[in-house]
PDB file of C-alpha atoms in Angstrom:
ATOM      1  CA  MET A 853     -20.463  19.828   4.083  1.00 48.00           C
ATOM      2  CA  ALA A 854     -16.721  19.384   2.700  1.00 51.00           C
ATOM      3  CA  ILE A 855     -14.312  22.860   2.855  1.00 54.00           C
ATOM      4  CA  THR A 856     -12.238  23.539   0.308  1.00 56.00           C
ATOM      5  CA  ILE A 857      -9.544  26.020  -0.682  1.00 51.00           C
ATOM      6  CA  ARG A 858     -11.643  27.166  -3.563  1.00 56.00           C
ATOM      7  CA  GLY A 859     -14.388  27.761  -1.394  1.00 59.00           C
ATOM      8  CA  VAL A 860     -12.765  29.550   1.264  1.00 51.00           C
ATOM      9  CA  LEU A 861     -11.121  31.799  -1.254  1.00 53.00           C
ATOM     10  CA  ARG A 862     -14.269  32.759  -2.409  1.00 62.00           C
ATOM     11  CA  ARG A 863     -15.861  33.661   0.284  1.00 61.00           C
ATOM     12  CA  LEU A 864     -13.241  35.866   0.835  1.00 58.00           C
ATOM     13  CA  GLY A 865     -13.652  37.514  -2.495  1.00 62.00           C
ATOM     14  CA  VAL A 866     -10.527  36.174  -3.905  1.00 57.00           C
ATOM     15  CA  LYS A 867     -11.112  35.008  -7.684  1.00 59.00           C
ATOM     16  CA  ASN A 868      -9.299  33.626 -10.452  1.00 60.00           C
ATOM     17  CA  VAL A 869      -6.748  31.923  -8.268  1.00 53.00           C
ATOM     18  CA  SER A 870      -5.040  29.081 -10.346  1.00 57.00           C
ATOM     19  CA  LEU A 871      -4.360  26.192  -7.621  1.00 54.00           C
ATOM     20  CA  PRO A 872      -2.505  23.068  -8.875  1.00 58.00           C
ATOM     21  CA  ALA A 873      -4.356  20.113  -9.392  1.00 60.00           C
ATOM     22  CA  THR A 874      -4.517  17.493  -6.864  1.00 56.00           C
ATOM     23  CA  PRO A 875      -1.699  14.587  -7.559  1.00 60.00           C
ATOM     24  CA  ALA A 876      -3.285  11.566  -8.722  1.00 62.00           C
ATOM     25  CA  ARG A 877      -2.358   8.609  -6.838  1.00 63.00           C
ATOM     26  CA  PRO A 878      -0.643   6.421  -8.976  1.00 67.00           C
ATOM     27  CA  PRO A 879      -2.171   2.859  -9.585  1.00 70.00           C
ATOM     28  CA  GLN A 880      -0.741  -0.411  -7.438  1.00 76.00           C
ATOM     29  CA  PRO A 881       0.434  -2.563  -9.893  1.00 88.00           C
ATOM     30  CA  TYR A 882      -1.808  -5.681 -10.340  1.00 92.00           C
ATOM     31  CA  CYS A 883      -2.543  -8.561 -12.767  1.00 94.00           C
ATOM     32  CA  TYR A 884      -5.337 -10.936 -13.049  1.00 95.00           C
ATOM     33  CA  LEU A 885      -3.872 -14.325 -13.952  1.00 96.00           C
ATOM     34  CA  GLY A 886      -7.425 -16.051 -14.633  1.00 96.00           C
ATOM     35  CA  GLU A 887      -9.224 -18.660 -12.524  1.00 95.00           C
ATOM     36  CA  GLY A 888      -9.315 -16.671  -9.282  1.00 95.00           C
ATOM     37  CA  ARG A 889      -5.441 -15.987  -9.402  1.00 97.00           C
ATOM     38  CA  ALA A 890      -3.594 -12.657  -9.541  1.00 97.00           C
ATOM     39  CA  LEU A 891      -0.127 -11.237  -9.148  1.00 97.00           C
ATOM     40  CA  ALA A 892       0.437  -7.834  -7.207  1.00 97.00           C
ATOM     41  CA  LEU A 893       3.279  -5.916  -5.823  1.00 96.00           C
ATOM     42  CA  THR A 894       3.499  -4.850  -2.100  1.00 96.00           C
ATOM     43  CA  HIS A 895       4.774  -1.531  -1.336  1.00 95.00           C
ATOM     44  CA  ARG A 896       8.157  -3.051  -0.511  1.00 95.00           C
ATOM     45  CA  GLY A 897       8.213  -4.213  -4.217  1.00 95.00           C
ATOM     46  CA  GLN A 898       7.837  -8.018  -3.881  1.00 97.00           C
ATOM     47  CA  MET A 899       5.615  -9.973  -5.993  1.00 97.00           C
ATOM     48  CA  ILE A 900       2.881 -11.840  -4.342  1.00 98.00           C
ATOM     49  CA  PHE A 901       0.173 -14.070  -5.778  1.00 98.00           C
ATOM     50  CA  LEU A 902      -3.277 -13.911  -4.467  1.00 98.00           C
ATOM     51  CA  ASP A 903      -6.658 -15.436  -4.286  1.00 96.00           C
ATOM     52  CA  THR A 904      -9.293 -12.914  -6.011  1.00 96.00           C
ATOM     53  CA  ARG A 905     -11.962 -14.903  -4.375  1.00 94.00           C
ATOM     54  CA  ASP A 906     -10.691 -13.530  -0.857  1.00 95.00           C
ATOM     55  CA  LEU A 907     -12.261 -10.698   0.855  1.00 95.00           C
ATOM     56  CA  GLY A 908      -9.743 -10.104   3.466  1.00 94.00           C
ATOM     57  CA  LEU A 909      -6.170  -9.883   2.513  1.00 95.00           C
ATOM     58  CA  THR A 910      -6.512  -9.550  -1.195  1.00 96.00           C
ATOM     59  CA  PRO A 911      -8.371  -6.273  -1.666  1.00 95.00           C
ATOM     60  CA  HIS A 912      -5.974  -4.513   0.707  1.00 95.00           C
ATOM     61  CA  ILE A 913      -2.991  -5.949  -0.922  1.00 96.00           C
ATOM     62  CA  ALA A 914      -4.195  -5.346  -4.415  1.00 95.00           C
ATOM     63  CA  MET A 915      -5.207  -1.927  -4.366  1.00 94.00           C
ATOM     64  CA  HIS A 916      -2.519  -0.643  -1.418  1.00 94.00           C
ATOM     65  CA  GLY A 917       0.228  -3.279  -1.550  1.00 95.00           C
ATOM     66  CA  THR A 918       0.069  -3.778   2.128  1.00 96.00           C
ATOM     67  CA  TRP A 919      -1.101  -5.718   5.074  1.00 97.00           C
ATOM     68  CA  GLU A 920      -0.955  -5.489   8.985  1.00 97.00           C
ATOM     69  CA  MET A 921       1.686  -2.743   8.228  1.00 97.00           C
ATOM     70  CA  ASP A 922       1.858  -2.508  12.092  1.00 98.00           C
ATOM     71  CA  VAL A 923       2.820  -6.277  12.300  1.00 98.00           C
ATOM     72  CA  GLU A 924       5.465  -5.779   9.510  1.00 98.00           C
ATOM     73  CA  ALA A 925       7.039  -2.872  11.292  1.00 98.00           C
ATOM     74  CA  VAL A 926       7.832  -4.785  14.152  1.00 98.00           C
ATOM     75  CA  LEU A 927       8.990  -7.677  12.428  1.00 98.00           C
ATOM     76  CA  GLY A 928      11.507  -5.469  10.286  1.00 97.00           C
ATOM     77  CA  ARG A 929      13.018  -4.204  13.849  1.00 97.00           C
ATOM     78  CA  LEU A 930      13.302  -7.044  15.400  1.00 98.00           C
ATOM     79  CA  LEU A 931      14.921  -9.508  12.687  1.00 98.00           C
ATOM     80  CA  ARG A 932      18.696  -9.208  11.622  1.00 98.00           C
ATOM     81  CA  ARG A 933      20.485 -10.739   8.611  1.00 98.00           C
ATOM     82  CA  GLY A 934      21.395 -14.453   9.293  1.00 98.00           C
ATOM     83  CA  GLN A 935      18.527 -15.141  12.068  1.00 98.00           C
ATOM     84  CA  ARG A 936      16.526 -18.335  12.295  1.00 98.00           C
ATOM     85  CA  VAL A 937      12.794 -17.722  11.917  1.00 98.00           C
ATOM     86  CA  ALA A 938       9.905 -20.340  12.281  1.00 98.00           C
ATOM     87  CA  GLU A 939       6.319 -19.386  10.929  1.00 98.00           C
ATOM     88  CA  VAL A 940       2.596 -20.768  11.809  1.00 98.00           C
ATOM     89  CA  GLY A 941       0.252 -19.788   9.421  1.00 96.00           C
ATOM     90  CA  ALA A 942       1.757 -18.140   6.721  1.00 97.00           C
ATOM     91  CA  ASN A 943      -1.140 -17.629   4.686  1.00 95.00           C
ATOM     92  CA  MET A 944      -0.576 -16.374   0.854  1.00 96.00           C
ATOM     93  CA  GLY A 945       2.982 -14.925   2.338  1.00 97.00           C
ATOM     94  CA  TYR A 946       2.662 -11.439   2.781  1.00 98.00           C
ATOM     95  CA  HIS A 947       4.699 -11.507   6.350  1.00 98.00           C
ATOM     96  CA  SER A 948       7.087 -14.070   4.591  1.00 98.00           C
ATOM     97  CA  LEU A 949       8.106 -11.788   2.229  1.00 98.00           C
ATOM     98  CA  THR A 950       9.260  -9.153   5.019  1.00 98.00           C
ATOM     99  CA  MET A 951      11.021 -11.809   7.137  1.00 98.00           C
ATOM    100  CA  ALA A 952      12.717 -13.442   4.202  1.00 98.00           C
ATOM    101  CA  GLU A 953      14.237 -10.080   3.238  1.00 98.00           C
ATOM    102  CA  ALA A 954      15.191  -9.121   6.782  1.00 98.00           C
ATOM    103  CA  VAL A 955      16.985 -12.309   7.571  1.00 98.00           C
ATOM    104  CA  GLY A 956      18.905 -12.212   4.127  1.00 98.00           C
ATOM    105  CA  PRO A 957      20.232 -15.381   2.036  1.00 98.00           C
ATOM    106  CA  GLU A 958      22.538 -15.989   5.511  1.00 98.00           C
ATOM    107  CA  GLY A 959      19.075 -16.825   7.611  1.00 98.00           C
ATOM    108  CA  HIS A 960      16.341 -19.350   7.472  1.00 98.00           C
ATOM    109  CA  ILE A 961      12.638 -19.237   7.760  1.00 98.00           C
ATOM    110  CA  ASP A 962      10.667 -22.962   8.547  1.00 98.00           C
ATOM    111  CA  SER A 963       7.219 -21.740   7.156  1.00 98.00           C
ATOM    112  CA  PHE A 964       4.113 -24.037   8.349  1.00 98.00           C
ATOM    113  CA  GLU A 965       1.206 -23.527   6.265  1.00 96.00           C
ATOM    114  CA  ALA A 966      -1.826 -26.454   6.361  1.00 93.00           C
ATOM    115  CA  ASN A 967      -4.475 -24.771   4.190  1.00 92.00           C
ATOM    116  CA  PRO A 968      -3.988 -26.555   0.794  1.00 92.00           C
ATOM    117  CA  VAL A 969      -5.784 -23.528  -0.982  1.00 91.00           C
ATOM    118  CA  VAL A 970      -3.261 -21.185  -0.356  1.00 93.00           C
ATOM    119  CA  LEU A 971      -0.377 -23.366  -0.530  1.00 95.00           C
ATOM    120  CA  PRO A 972       0.479 -22.847  -4.346  1.00 96.00           C
ATOM    121  CA  LEU A 973       0.309 -19.685  -3.874  1.00 97.00           C
ATOM    122  CA  LEU A 974       2.645 -19.443  -1.202  1.00 97.00           C
ATOM    123  CA  ARG A 975       4.854 -21.625  -3.084  1.00 97.00           C
ATOM    124  CA  ALA A 976       4.585 -19.432  -6.024  1.00 98.00           C
ATOM    125  CA  THR A 977       5.165 -16.360  -4.169  1.00 98.00           C
ATOM    126  CA  LEU A 978       8.245 -17.464  -2.368  1.00 98.00           C
ATOM    127  CA  SER A 979       9.844 -18.978  -5.831  1.00 98.00           C
ATOM    128  CA  VAL A 980       9.096 -15.907  -8.154  1.00 98.00           C
ATOM    129  CA  ASN A 981      10.995 -13.784  -5.253  1.00 98.00           C
ATOM    130  CA  GLY A 982      14.038 -16.001  -5.478  1.00 98.00           C
ATOM    131  CA  PHE A 983      13.422 -17.003  -1.704  1.00 98.00           C
ATOM    132  CA  GLY A 984      12.949 -20.863  -2.261  1.00 95.00           C
ATOM    133  CA  GLU A 985      16.389 -21.839  -0.767  1.00 96.00           C
ATOM    134  CA  ARG A 986      15.978 -19.536   2.338  1.00 98.00           C
ATOM    135  CA  VAL A 987      12.313 -20.726   3.238  1.00 98.00           C
ATOM    136  CA  THR A 988      11.571 -24.223   3.868  1.00 98.00           C
ATOM    137  CA  LEU A 989       7.635 -24.742   3.476  1.00 98.00           C
ATOM    138  CA  HIS A 990       5.869 -27.178   5.563  1.00 98.00           C
ATOM    139  CA  PRO A 991       2.508 -28.223   4.316  1.00 97.00           C
ATOM    140  CA  VAL A 992       1.229 -29.203   7.787  1.00 97.00           C
ATOM    141  CA  ALA A 993      -0.560 -27.935  10.720  1.00 96.00           C
ATOM    142  CA  ALA A 994       1.704 -27.123  13.814  1.00 97.00           C
ATOM    143  CA  LEU A 995      -0.208 -28.212  17.135  1.00 97.00           C
ATOM    144  CA  ASP A 996       0.684 -29.876  20.427  1.00 97.00           C
ATOM    145  CA  ALA A 997       0.484 -33.610  19.061  1.00 97.00           C
ATOM    146  CA  PRO A 998       1.188 -35.191  15.621  1.00 98.00           C
ATOM    147  CA  GLY A 999      -1.712 -37.110  13.683  1.00 97.00           C
ATOM    148  CA  GLU A1000      -4.444 -35.911  11.396  1.00 97.00           C
ATOM    149  CA  VAL A1001      -6.677 -32.800  11.941  1.00 95.00           C
ATOM    150  CA  SER A1002      -9.921 -31.575  10.448  1.00 94.00           C
ATOM    151  CA  PHE A1003      -9.174 -27.898   9.295  1.00 88.00           C
ATOM    152  CA  SER A1004     -12.008 -25.649   8.500  1.00 89.00           C
ATOM    153  CA  SER A1005     -12.067 -22.384   6.615  1.00 87.00           C
ATOM    154  CA  ASP A1006     -14.310 -19.503   4.864  1.00 89.00           C
ATOM    155  CA  PRO A1007     -14.227 -20.022   1.116  1.00 87.00           C
ATOM    156  CA  GLU A1008     -14.598 -15.800   1.234  1.00 91.00           C
ATOM    157  CA  HIS A1009     -12.103 -15.267   3.943  1.00 91.00           C
ATOM    158  CA  ILE A1010      -8.613 -17.240   2.896  1.00 84.00           C
ATOM    159  CA  GLY A1011      -7.126 -16.301   6.140  1.00 83.00           C
ATOM    160  CA  SER A1012     -10.148 -17.664   8.272  1.00 85.00           C
ATOM    161  CA  GLY A1013      -8.712 -21.317   8.012  1.00 83.00           C
ATOM    162  CA  HIS A1014      -8.743 -22.919  11.783  1.00 84.00           C
ATOM    163  CA  LEU A1015      -8.301 -26.093  13.510  1.00 83.00           C
ATOM    164  CA  ALA A1016     -11.843 -27.595  12.828  1.00 84.00           C
ATOM    165  CA  PHE A1017     -14.675 -27.768  15.788  1.00 85.00           C
ATOM    166  CA  GLU A1018     -17.343 -30.274  15.754  1.00 83.00           C
ATOM    167  CA  VAL A1019     -20.021 -27.569  14.894  1.00 83.00           C
ATOM    168  CA  GLU A1020     -19.134 -24.592  12.742  1.00 86.00           C
ATOM    169  CA  ALA A1021     -21.054 -21.623  11.467  1.00 88.00           C
ATOM    170  CA  ALA A1022     -22.805 -21.910   8.057  1.00 89.00           C
ATOM    171  CA  ASN A1023     -20.026 -19.930   6.378  1.00 88.00           C
ATOM    172  CA  TYR A1024     -17.042 -22.241   7.288  1.00 86.00           C
ATOM    173  CA  SER A1025     -18.209 -24.814   4.383  1.00 88.00           C
ATOM    174  CA  ARG A1026     -14.610 -25.770   3.309  1.00 88.00           C
ATOM    175  CA  ARG A1027     -13.388 -28.831   5.692  1.00 90.00           C
ATOM    176  CA  VAL A1028     -10.321 -31.165   5.022  1.00 91.00           C
ATOM    177  CA  THR A1029      -8.258 -33.415   6.379  1.00 95.00           C
ATOM    178  CA  VAL A1030      -4.712 -32.356   7.057  1.00 94.00           C
ATOM    179  CA  PRO A1031      -1.189 -33.874   8.468  1.00 96.00           C
ATOM    180  CA  ALA A1032      -0.373 -32.179  12.105  1.00 97.00           C
ATOM    181  CA  VAL A1033       3.309 -32.042  13.665  1.00 98.00           C
ATOM    182  CA  THR A1034       5.340 -30.495  16.501  1.00 98.00           C
ATOM    183  CA  LEU A1035       7.635 -27.794  16.367  1.00 98.00           C
ATOM    184  CA  ASP A1036       9.605 -29.832  18.617  1.00 98.00           C
ATOM    185  CA  ALA A1037       9.494 -32.778  16.419  1.00 98.00           C
ATOM    186  CA  GLU A1038       9.523 -31.164  12.820  1.00 98.00           C
ATOM    187  CA  LEU A1039      12.288 -28.692  13.965  1.00 98.00           C
ATOM    188  CA  ALA A1040      14.547 -30.875  16.229  1.00 98.00           C
ATOM    189  CA  ALA A1041      17.907 -30.196  14.617  1.00 98.00           C
ATOM    190  CA  VAL A1042      17.558 -26.408  14.586  1.00 98.00           C
ATOM    191  CA  PRO A1043      19.673 -25.497  17.685  1.00 97.00           C
ATOM    192  CA  SER A1044      17.721 -22.178  18.646  1.00 98.00           C
ATOM    193  CA  LEU A1045      15.452 -20.011  17.361  1.00 98.00           C
ATOM    194  CA  ASP A1046      15.538 -16.212  17.200  1.00 98.00           C
ATOM    195  CA  LEU A1047      11.578 -15.301  16.048  1.00 98.00           C
ATOM    196  CA  LEU A1048       8.507 -17.044  16.047  1.00 98.00           C
ATOM    197  CA  ARG A1049       5.494 -15.749  14.114  1.00 98.00           C
ATOM    198  CA  MET A1050       1.896 -17.265  14.583  1.00 98.00           C
ATOM    199  CA  ASP A1051      -1.439 -16.741  13.126  1.00 96.00           C
ATOM    200  CA  ALA A1052      -2.973 -19.885  14.015  1.00 94.00           C
ATOM    201  CA  GLU A1053      -6.686 -18.521  14.364  1.00 92.00           C
ATOM    202  CA  GLY A1054      -6.784 -19.771  17.829  1.00 94.00           C
ATOM    203  CA  SER A1055      -4.417 -22.405  18.142  1.00 96.00           C
ATOM    204  CA  GLU A1056      -1.713 -20.406  19.066  1.00 97.00           C
ATOM    205  CA  PRO A1057      -1.914 -22.162  22.666  1.00 97.00           C
ATOM    206  CA  GLN A1058      -1.487 -25.593  20.930  1.00 97.00           C
ATOM    207  CA  VAL A1059       1.142 -24.206  18.740  1.00 98.00           C
ATOM    208  CA  LEU A1060       3.346 -22.926  21.669  1.00 98.00           C
ATOM    209  CA  ARG A1061       2.741 -26.302  23.871  1.00 98.00           C
ATOM    210  CA  GLY A1062       4.052 -28.237  20.872  1.00 98.00           C
ATOM    211  CA  ALA A1063       7.217 -26.076  21.000  1.00 98.00           C
ATOM    212  CA  ALA A1064       8.087 -26.662  24.508  1.00 98.00           C
ATOM    213  CA  ALA A1065      11.828 -28.248  23.991  1.00 98.00           C
ATOM    214  CA  LEU A1066      12.432 -25.408  21.523  1.00 98.00           C
ATOM    215  CA  LEU A1067      11.555 -22.522  23.690  1.00 98.00           C
ATOM    216  CA  ALA A1068      13.559 -23.940  26.524  1.00 97.00           C
ATOM    217  CA  ARG A1069      16.639 -23.974  24.345  1.00 97.00           C
ATOM    218  CA  SER A1070      16.210 -20.428  22.594  1.00 98.00           C
ATOM    219  CA  PRO A1071      16.832 -17.668  25.408  1.00 96.00           C
ATOM    220  CA  GLY A1072      16.867 -15.162  22.567  1.00 97.00           C
ATOM    221  CA  LEU A1073      13.601 -15.835  21.349  1.00 98.00           C
ATOM    222  CA  ARG A1074      10.998 -13.228  20.245  1.00 98.00           C
ATOM    223  CA  ILE A1075       7.822 -14.253  19.525  1.00 98.00           C
ATOM    224  CA  VAL A1076       5.371 -12.246  17.283  1.00 98.00           C
ATOM    225  CA  THR A1077       1.862 -13.677  17.394  1.00 98.00           C
ATOM    226  CA  GLU A1078      -2.042 -12.664  16.595  1.00 98.00           C
ATOM    227  CA  TRP A1079      -3.782 -12.310  20.181  1.00 98.00           C
ATOM    228  CA  SER A1080      -7.316 -13.547  20.395  1.00 96.00           C
ATOM    229  CA  ALA A1081      -8.324 -14.128  24.210  1.00 97.00           C
ATOM    230  CA  PRO A1082     -11.824 -15.355  23.289  1.00 95.00           C
ATOM    231  CA  MET A1083     -10.648 -17.817  20.271  1.00 94.00           C
ATOM    232  CA  MET A1084      -7.519 -19.251  22.502  1.00 97.00           C
ATOM    233  CA  ALA A1085      -9.648 -19.788  25.730  1.00 96.00           C
ATOM    234  CA  VAL A1086     -12.063 -22.395  23.914  1.00 94.00           C
ATOM    235  CA  ARG A1087      -9.148 -24.285  23.094  1.00 95.00           C
ATOM    236  CA  CYS A1088      -6.725 -23.924  26.389  1.00 96.00           C
ATOM    237  CA  ASP A1089      -6.761 -22.641  29.921  1.00 97.00           C
ATOM    238  CA  LEU A1090      -5.266 -19.087  28.812  1.00 98.00           C
ATOM    239  CA  PRO A1091      -4.439 -17.868  32.239  1.00 97.00           C
ATOM    240  CA  ALA A1092      -2.584 -21.440  32.959  1.00 98.00           C
ATOM    241  CA  LEU A1093      -0.996 -20.740  29.466  1.00 98.00           C
ATOM    242  CA  VAL A1094       0.192 -17.211  30.587  1.00 98.00           C
ATOM    243  CA  GLY A1095       1.527 -18.206  33.693  1.00 98.00           C
ATOM    244  CA  TRP A1096       3.616 -21.005  31.652  1.00 98.00           C
ATOM    245  CA  LEU A1097       4.988 -18.269  29.539  1.00 98.00           C
ATOM    246  CA  GLY A1098       5.662 -15.739  32.099  1.00 97.00           C
ATOM    247  CA  SER A1099       6.424 -17.673  35.268  1.00 97.00           C
ATOM    248  CA  GLU A1100       8.044 -20.614  34.035  1.00 97.00           C
ATOM    249  CA  LEU A1101       9.310 -19.448  30.888  1.00 97.00           C
ATOM    250  CA  GLY A1102      10.431 -15.681  31.767  1.00 97.00           C
ATOM    251  CA  PHE A1103       8.684 -14.148  29.060  1.00 98.00           C
ATOM    252  CA  ARG A1104       7.322 -10.497  29.099  1.00 98.00           C
ATOM    253  CA  PHE A1105       4.533  -9.198  27.002  1.00 98.00           C
ATOM    254  CA  TRP A1106       3.948  -6.192  24.723  1.00 98.00           C
ATOM    255  CA  ARG A1107       0.900  -5.185  22.476  1.00 98.00           C
ATOM    256  CA  ILE A1108       1.740  -3.838  19.088  1.00 98.00           C
ATOM    257  CA  ALA A1109       0.202  -0.419  18.819  1.00 98.00           C
ATOM    258  CA  LYS A1110      -0.337   2.198  16.084  1.00 96.00           C
ATOM    259  CA  GLY A1111       2.693   2.521  13.895  1.00 95.00           C
ATOM    260  CA  GLY A1112       4.683  -0.683  15.046  1.00 97.00           C
ATOM    261  CA  ALA A1113       4.937   1.012  18.657  1.00 98.00           C
ATOM    262  CA  MET A1114       5.139  -1.825  21.359  1.00 98.00           C
ATOM    263  CA  GLU A1115       3.095  -1.271  24.610  1.00 98.00           C
ATOM    264  CA  PRO A1116       4.038  -3.310  27.755  1.00 98.00           C
ATOM    265  CA  VAL A1117       1.126  -5.497  28.988  1.00 98.00           C
ATOM    266  CA  PRO A1118       0.996  -7.091  32.362  1.00 97.00           C
ATOM    267  CA  ALA A1119       0.704 -10.987  32.291  1.00 97.00           C
ATOM    268  CA  GLU A1120      -2.232 -10.915  34.182  1.00 97.00           C
ATOM    269  CA  SER A1121      -3.885  -8.394  31.815  1.00 97.00           C
ATOM    270  CA  LEU A1122      -3.444 -11.034  28.451  1.00 98.00           C
ATOM    271  CA  PRO A1123      -6.805 -13.126  29.268  1.00 97.00           C
ATOM    272  CA  GLN A1124      -8.821  -9.810  28.780  1.00 96.00           C
ATOM    273  CA  LEU A1125      -6.594  -8.192  26.157  1.00 97.00           C
ATOM    274  CA  PRO A1126      -8.603  -7.217  23.037  1.00 97.00           C
ATOM    275  CA  HIS A1127      -7.987  -8.734  19.914  1.00 97.00           C
ATOM    276  CA  GLY A1128      -4.752  -7.643  18.283  1.00 97.00           C
ATOM    277  CA  ASP A1129      -0.930  -8.642  17.921  1.00 98.00           C
ATOM    278  CA  VAL A1130       1.459  -9.220  20.836  1.00 98.00           C
ATOM    279  CA  VAL A1131       4.785  -9.298  21.038  1.00 98.00           C
ATOM    280  CA  MET A1132       6.554 -11.844  23.863  1.00 98.00           C
ATOM    281  CA  MET A1133      10.183 -11.359  24.861  1.00 98.00           C
ATOM    282  CA  ARG A1134      12.619 -12.532  27.834  1.00 95.00           C
ATOM    283  CA  GLY A1135      14.335 -10.030  30.014  1.00 74.00           C
ATOM    284  CA  GLU A1136      13.698  -6.287  28.571  1.00 59.00           C
ATOM    285  CA  GLY A1137      13.875  -7.360  24.974  1.00 53.00           C
TER     286      GLY A1137
END
């Protein structure tokens, strides 16, 4: 049974006490546009277009204006105006907005998103917020080799898109062929990178292998990535990947905790680390 102030006062014999009404939470700005499309405001006051059929990101952003706030806090803390960023797996653009605001008009973001369903939403979000000049959208998959790949997703979970397996679960019913590039080739003219953000549903190892030269020439690079050891382990030798990143490239590792805190993680623990988000930096960071 819930304990209330009125109930406690009643038991103590205190009567006729006037208590202030609980303030109502203001409704989150939201506008349904029709045909499965809506426009909402993030808690930072930025506009974002949403797919109303999505059961993953959309309800949280539509009702609260937030998504992965621990990751958002880390991105805001690591980034500075004028910096150069690459993003792999932009989705509908929630973190793209955070990063575009952080780097300012002097900075630039190369944003990679292969899912053709979310691309119109992402383009509209960047445009309506005036970020078209500081974000270059690449409608391709970033992997370890160029070509064409099959891309699968669950229509009800718009963030589920991934490099397809030969046999997929029944809910991954949407499959398309998309072009693939490497970051090394696509960003060959970029002198160095300040931050790489990835959410590639298990293909992060392929993204990194395809960016070997870019990583090597970016000594101050910080990597903020989703880390799902089971998903990545079916696509690569995960201990070997960790060894390459740590021993050869000099990265150290932190787990993103509640509130955006960063907790150091030994490299040897990464292949068993629970699903979450990880920061990689050289030196002390």
